């Protein structure tokens, strides 16, 4: 099979242009409705549970999910499904543990929850550091992915591709805020679910719509090992650590958590997670079929020949089954996926800088709404420029470790402090500060010293830290430091405010 990948073609470019024009139209409409800080950060709390569920799934089904999992299953077999399962099981935990407390306690960012009964300044500063660290590492992975995708699709220079993505995403956030970002997410989620469903139907038609026939073909071509664990994660502790990072990392991702402030109340927040879990569950159940079908119909050698990580498996399968038009559509969907996720991340970073640092720390709550939105827009521009520059800088690096780093920092730095501030009466300000710092710093250092970076990127003979993903160690350290420092330095004010926090969590009294 001779692929059109890397050759500019009119159909593919047309799909890209149509999507960009459509979403910029949405941004123009949203810009006219975005006047206050509440509209910029939280869409005026006017999004319904169903709409927010679609937007949440759009925020979460990133290029790593769509291109990465299908490619991993195609090249590694059964073990690629670990990522799909890990990312999916975090959603019920999010619904039952955090959705309602977040909506009732917070205003715009997850740091609002921590600051509800802990000392404002220190907790907001460290929570901002943790949040920005997650958003910047996650967005670099997406930006590099987009550069590679457009580079492979159309043969455009990598740097130009990164500039296009950064520029369009900047327009969404700068002019439309959360209203535009939400509707871009909804459009992208619908396109992605439609595209993957069509890809699965066309794939299954080749196997008589029988999973048994598909798996038999995989076994015949690659042997039984392709359908058994051990192709990717050989150590059980590594598998558990990766699972913890994927599951609890979700509960610490700032751009996911801030979506709960866009709905009017806690009931709609719970509904939105239920809808999101349904859409994401459906997506993750069918995406491995794409990977297995690509492995059989195209072959691992050709997939790896175009991209070593297998990220073009879905695009190659689309071209084989539907020709250049379907390839163009799937490429545009992948591009939309990246744009929407990066827009969500940028808005999360901007709201952290403007709301947590500028409004609550620097001006101590005295800034006007106009000043807050102005600072948020300036922060958006700065974050976008930094993201584009880092995306160009990391051009030749393996970005898989960046997604792992983002989830490991979120699971270790943000999640322990967030859950303890809601559930543990004796949690103190110093306990919260130490938990975020110890979790974030240890996760970052462990990843640098792990086989993923120390051996694969820096080319040292042996890794200092043995695990590929550090979550099991860094999360444990974060919880331990939170417990030890809360006991050593108790916070009487935080203990006294716990009862009023509990009333607001469960009854919503005083929630915006």
PDB file of N, CA and C in Angstrom, residues 340-394:
ATOM      1  N   UNK A 340      -8.428  21.558  20.507  1.00  0.00           N
ATOM      2  CA  UNK A 340      -9.394  21.701  21.591  1.00  0.00           C
ATOM      3  C   UNK A 340      -8.751  21.455  22.949  1.00  0.00           C
ATOM      4  N   UNK A 341      -7.906  20.421  23.034  1.00  0.00           N
ATOM      5  CA  UNK A 341      -7.257  20.097  24.313  1.00  0.00           C
ATOM      6  C   UNK A 341      -6.285  21.211  24.721  1.00  0.00           C
ATOM      7  N   UNK A 342      -5.499  21.709  23.756  1.00  0.00           N
ATOM      8  CA  UNK A 342      -4.539  22.786  24.064  1.00  0.00           C
ATOM      9  C   UNK A 342      -5.275  24.062  24.484  1.00  0.00           C
ATOM     10  N   UNK A 343      -6.430  24.339  23.858  1.00  0.00           N
ATOM     11  CA  UNK A 343      -7.234  25.514  24.250  1.00  0.00           C
ATOM     12  C   UNK A 343      -7.698  25.382  25.700  1.00  0.00           C
ATOM     13  N   UNK A 344      -8.161  24.183  26.086  1.00  0.00           N
ATOM     14  CA  UNK A 344      -8.591  23.939  27.471  1.00  0.00           C
ATOM     15  C   UNK A 344      -7.450  24.108  28.459  1.00  0.00           C
ATOM     16  N   UNK A 345      -6.271  23.596  28.090  1.00  0.00           N
ATOM     17  CA  UNK A 345      -5.091  23.709  28.960  1.00  0.00           C
ATOM     18  C   UNK A 345      -4.669  25.173  29.121  1.00  0.00           C
ATOM     19  N   UNK A 346      -4.700  25.918  28.015  1.00  0.00           N
ATOM     20  CA  UNK A 346      -4.302  27.337  28.056  1.00  0.00           C
ATOM     21  C   UNK A 346      -5.235  28.140  28.947  1.00  0.00           C
ATOM     22  N   UNK A 347      -6.547  27.868  28.835  1.00  0.00           N
ATOM     23  CA  UNK A 347      -7.526  28.569  29.667  1.00  0.00           C
ATOM     24  C   UNK A 347      -7.323  28.234  31.148  1.00  0.00           C
ATOM     25  N   UNK A 348      -6.999  26.972  31.436  1.00  0.00           N
ATOM     26  CA  UNK A 348      -6.735  26.560  32.828  1.00  0.00           C
ATOM     27  C   UNK A 348      -5.524  27.307  33.391  1.00  0.00           C
ATOM     28  N   UNK A 349      -4.455  27.412  32.585  1.00  0.00           N
ATOM     29  CA  UNK A 349      -3.250  28.121  33.034  1.00  0.00           C
ATOM     30  C   UNK A 349      -3.533  29.611  33.224  1.00  0.00           C
ATOM     31  N   UNK A 350      -4.298  30.208  32.287  1.00  0.00           N
ATOM     32  CA  UNK A 350      -4.611  31.641  32.374  1.00  0.00           C
ATOM     33  C   UNK A 350      -5.451  31.945  33.609  1.00  0.00           C
ATOM     34  N   UNK A 351      -6.420  31.074  33.918  1.00  0.00           N
ATOM     35  CA  UNK A 351      -7.277  31.315  35.084  1.00  0.00           C
ATOM     36  C   UNK A 351      -6.496  31.131  36.387  1.00  0.00           C
ATOM     37  N   UNK A 352      -5.519  30.212  36.384  1.00  0.00           N
ATOM     38  CA  UNK A 352      -4.658  30.039  37.567  1.00  0.00           C
ATOM     39  C   UNK A 352      -3.841  31.306  37.824  1.00  0.00           C
ATOM     40  N   UNK A 353      -3.237  31.848  36.755  1.00  0.00           N
ATOM     41  CA  UNK A 353      -2.396  33.050  36.898  1.00  0.00           C
ATOM     42  C   UNK A 353      -3.250  34.251  37.309  1.00  0.00           C
ATOM     43  N   UNK A 354      -4.408  34.430  36.641  1.00  0.00           N
ATOM     44  CA  UNK A 354      -5.230  35.613  36.898  1.00  0.00           C
ATOM     45  C   UNK A 354      -6.012  35.517  38.216  1.00  0.00           C
ATOM     46  N   UNK A 355      -6.724  34.391  38.417  1.00  0.00           N
ATOM     47  CA  UNK A 355      -7.601  34.264  39.582  1.00  0.00           C
ATOM     48  C   UNK A 355      -6.830  33.928  40.862  1.00  0.00           C
ATOM     49  N   UNK A 356      -5.960  32.920  40.790  1.00  0.00           N
ATOM     50  CA  UNK A 356      -5.267  32.473  42.005  1.00  0.00           C
ATOM     51  C   UNK A 356      -4.124  33.405  42.403  1.00  0.00           C
ATOM     52  N   UNK A 357      -3.275  33.744  41.426  1.00  0.00           N
ATOM     53  CA  UNK A 357      -2.096  34.553  41.767  1.00  0.00           C
ATOM     54  C   UNK A 357      -2.412  36.055  41.791  1.00  0.00           C
ATOM     55  N   UNK A 358      -2.925  36.593  40.675  1.00  0.00           N
ATOM     56  CA  UNK A 358      -3.134  38.051  40.593  1.00  0.00           C
ATOM     57  C   UNK A 358      -4.249  38.520  41.542  1.00  0.00           C
ATOM     58  N   UNK A 359      -5.438  37.912  41.427  1.00  0.00           N
ATOM     59  CA  UNK A 359      -6.596  38.384  42.200  1.00  0.00           C
ATOM     60  C   UNK A 359      -6.460  38.070  43.691  1.00  0.00           C
ATOM     61  N   UNK A 360      -6.160  36.792  44.025  1.00  0.00           N
ATOM     62  CA  UNK A 360      -6.186  36.385  45.437  1.00  0.00           C
ATOM     63  C   UNK A 360      -4.873  36.612  46.191  1.00  0.00           C
ATOM     64  N   UNK A 361      -3.731  36.578  45.488  1.00  0.00           N
ATOM     65  CA  UNK A 361      -2.437  36.719  46.184  1.00  0.00           C
ATOM     66  C   UNK A 361      -1.898  38.146  46.069  1.00  0.00           C
ATOM     67  N   UNK A 362      -1.745  38.648  44.818  1.00  0.00           N
ATOM     68  CA  UNK A 362      -1.097  39.949  44.636  1.00  0.00           C
ATOM     69  C   UNK A 362      -1.994  41.130  45.026  1.00  0.00           C
ATOM     70  N   UNK A 363      -3.283  41.098  44.616  1.00  0.00           N
ATOM     71  CA  UNK A 363      -4.158  42.238  44.941  1.00  0.00           C
ATOM     72  C   UNK A 363      -5.056  41.947  46.148  1.00  0.00           C
ATOM     73  N   UNK A 364      -4.939  40.724  46.694  1.00  0.00           N
ATOM     74  CA  UNK A 364      -5.718  40.307  47.882  1.00  0.00           C
ATOM     75  C   UNK A 364      -7.226  40.559  47.707  1.00  0.00           C
ATOM     76  N   UNK A 365      -7.719  40.223  46.509  1.00  0.00           N
ATOM     77  CA  UNK A 365      -9.167  40.297  46.253  1.00  0.00           C
ATOM     78  C   UNK A 365      -9.683  41.669  45.880  1.00  0.00           C
ATOM     79  N   UNK A 366      -8.772  42.608  45.584  1.00  0.00           N
ATOM     80  CA  UNK A 366      -9.229  43.980  45.315  1.00  0.00           C
ATOM     81  C   UNK A 366      -9.328  44.306  43.812  1.00  0.00           C
ATOM     82  N   UNK A 367      -8.904  43.396  42.939  1.00  0.00           N
ATOM     83  CA  UNK A 367      -8.924  43.679  41.493  1.00  0.00           C
ATOM     84  C   UNK A 367     -10.355  43.672  40.963  1.00  0.00           C
ATOM     85  N   UNK A 368     -10.628  44.549  39.981  1.00  0.00           N
ATOM     86  CA  UNK A 368     -11.960  44.582  39.363  1.00  0.00           C
ATOM     87  C   UNK A 368     -12.077  43.436  38.355  1.00  0.00           C
ATOM     88  N   UNK A 369     -13.319  43.157  37.908  1.00  0.00           N
ATOM     89  CA  UNK A 369     -13.556  42.095  36.920  1.00  0.00           C
ATOM     90  C   UNK A 369     -12.796  42.391  35.630  1.00  0.00           C
ATOM     91  N   UNK A 370     -12.815  43.670  35.212  1.00  0.00           N
ATOM     92  CA  UNK A 370     -12.140  44.073  33.969  1.00  0.00           C
ATOM     93  C   UNK A 370     -10.635  43.792  34.064  1.00  0.00           C
ATOM     94  N   UNK A 371     -10.038  44.122  35.227  1.00  0.00           N
ATOM     95  CA  UNK A 371      -8.596  43.883  35.434  1.00  0.00           C
ATOM     96  C   UNK A 371      -8.277  42.388  35.402  1.00  0.00           C
ATOM     97  N   UNK A 372      -9.167  41.561  36.031  1.00  0.00           N
ATOM     98  CA  UNK A 372      -8.956  40.107  36.044  1.00  0.00           C
ATOM     99  C   UNK A 372      -8.948  39.527  34.634  1.00  0.00           C
ATOM    100  N   UNK A 373      -9.943  39.915  33.833  1.00  0.00           N
ATOM    101  CA  UNK A 373     -10.033  39.396  32.456  1.00  0.00           C
ATOM    102  C   UNK A 373      -8.837  39.869  31.634  1.00  0.00           C
ATOM    103  N   UNK A 374      -8.410  41.122  31.859  1.00  0.00           N
ATOM    104  CA  UNK A 374      -7.250  41.665  31.145  1.00  0.00           C
ATOM    105  C   UNK A 374      -5.984  40.857  31.469  1.00  0.00           C
ATOM    106  N   UNK A 375      -5.780  40.566  32.755  1.00  0.00           N
ATOM    107  CA  UNK A 375      -4.610  39.763  33.170  1.00  0.00           C
ATOM    108  C   UNK A 375      -4.711  38.348  32.587  1.00  0.00           C
ATOM    109  N   UNK A 376      -5.913  37.766  32.596  1.00  0.00           N
ATOM    110  CA  UNK A 376      -6.111  36.412  32.044  1.00  0.00           C
ATOM    111  C   UNK A 376      -5.745  36.377  30.563  1.00  0.00           C
ATOM    112  N   UNK A 377      -6.127  37.432  29.822  1.00  0.00           N
ATOM    113  CA  UNK A 377      -5.827  37.471  28.382  1.00  0.00           C
ATOM    114  C   UNK A 377      -4.327  37.624  28.133  1.00  0.00           C
ATOM    115  N   UNK A 378      -3.673  38.447  28.962  1.00  0.00           N
ATOM    116  CA  UNK A 378      -2.211  38.597  28.834  1.00  0.00           C
ATOM    117  C   UNK A 378      -1.520  37.272  29.168  1.00  0.00           C
ATOM    118  N   UNK A 379      -2.018  36.596  30.216  1.00  0.00           N
ATOM    119  CA  UNK A 379      -1.450  35.293  30.601  1.00  0.00           C
ATOM    120  C   UNK A 379      -1.634  34.261  29.488  1.00  0.00           C
ATOM    121  N   UNK A 380      -2.770  34.346  28.785  1.00  0.00           N
ATOM    122  CA  UNK A 380      -3.047  33.443  27.650  1.00  0.00           C
ATOM    123  C   UNK A 380      -2.003  33.626  26.559  1.00  0.00           C
ATOM    124  N   UNK A 381      -1.694  34.882  26.239  1.00  0.00           N
ATOM    125  CA  UNK A 381      -0.702  35.167  25.195  1.00  0.00           C
ATOM    126  C   UNK A 381       0.672  34.634  25.604  1.00  0.00           C
ATOM    127  N   UNK A 382       1.069  34.919  26.865  1.00  0.00           N
ATOM    128  CA  UNK A 382       2.386  34.469  27.359  1.00  0.00           C
ATOM    129  C   UNK A 382       2.464  32.936  27.356  1.00  0.00           C
ATOM    130  N   UNK A 383       1.416  32.276  27.873  1.00  0.00           N
ATOM    131  CA  UNK A 383       1.401  30.814  27.935  1.00  0.00           C
ATOM    132  C   UNK A 383       1.484  30.217  26.526  1.00  0.00           C
ATOM    133  N   UNK A 384       0.764  30.818  25.574  1.00  0.00           N
ATOM    134  CA  UNK A 384       0.777  30.320  24.190  1.00  0.00           C
ATOM    135  C   UNK A 384       2.168  30.442  23.581  1.00  0.00           C
ATOM    136  N   UNK A 385       2.825  31.597  23.793  1.00  0.00           N
ATOM    137  CA  UNK A 385       4.177  31.806  23.238  1.00  0.00           C
ATOM    138  C   UNK A 385       5.153  30.803  23.849  1.00  0.00           C
ATOM    139  N   UNK A 386       5.077  30.623  25.178  1.00  0.00           N
ATOM    140  CA  UNK A 386       5.952  29.649  25.865  1.00  0.00           C
ATOM    141  C   UNK A 386       5.696  28.244  25.326  1.00  0.00           C
ATOM    142  N   UNK A 387       4.401  27.883  25.162  1.00  0.00           N
ATOM    143  CA  UNK A 387       4.043  26.564  24.636  1.00  0.00           C
ATOM    144  C   UNK A 387       4.599  26.332  23.244  1.00  0.00           C
ATOM    145  N   UNK A 388       4.482  27.354  22.360  1.00  0.00           N
ATOM    146  CA  UNK A 388       4.988  27.243  20.980  1.00  0.00           C
ATOM    147  C   UNK A 388       6.511  27.084  20.985  1.00  0.00           C
ATOM    148  N   UNK A 389       7.200  27.921  21.789  1.00  0.00           N
ATOM    149  CA  UNK A 389       8.675  27.847  21.845  1.00  0.00           C
ATOM    150  C   UNK A 389       9.157  26.500  22.380  1.00  0.00           C
ATOM    151  N   UNK A 390       8.506  26.017  23.451  1.00  0.00           N
ATOM    152  CA  UNK A 390       8.889  24.712  24.009  1.00  0.00           C
ATOM    153  C   UNK A 390       8.539  23.582  23.050  1.00  0.00           C
ATOM    154  N   UNK A 391       7.416  23.737  22.327  1.00  0.00           N
ATOM    155  CA  UNK A 391       7.037  22.745  21.318  1.00  0.00           C
ATOM    156  C   UNK A 391       8.096  22.622  20.235  1.00  0.00           C
ATOM    157  N   UNK A 392       8.661  23.785  19.819  1.00  0.00           N
ATOM    158  CA  UNK A 392       9.738  23.772  18.812  1.00  0.00           C
ATOM    159  C   UNK A 392      11.027  23.206  19.424  1.00  0.00           C
ATOM    160  N   UNK A 393      11.313  23.582  20.672  1.00  0.00           N
ATOM    161  CA  UNK A 393      12.522  23.116  21.364  1.00  0.00           C
ATOM    162  C   UNK A 393      12.534  21.598  21.521  1.00  0.00           C
ATOM    163  N   UNK A 394      11.359  20.998  21.845  1.00  0.00           N
ATOM    164  CA  UNK A 394      11.273  19.551  22.091  1.00  0.00           C
ATOM    165  C   UNK A 394      10.942  18.761  20.815  1.00  0.00           C
TER     166      UNK A 394
END
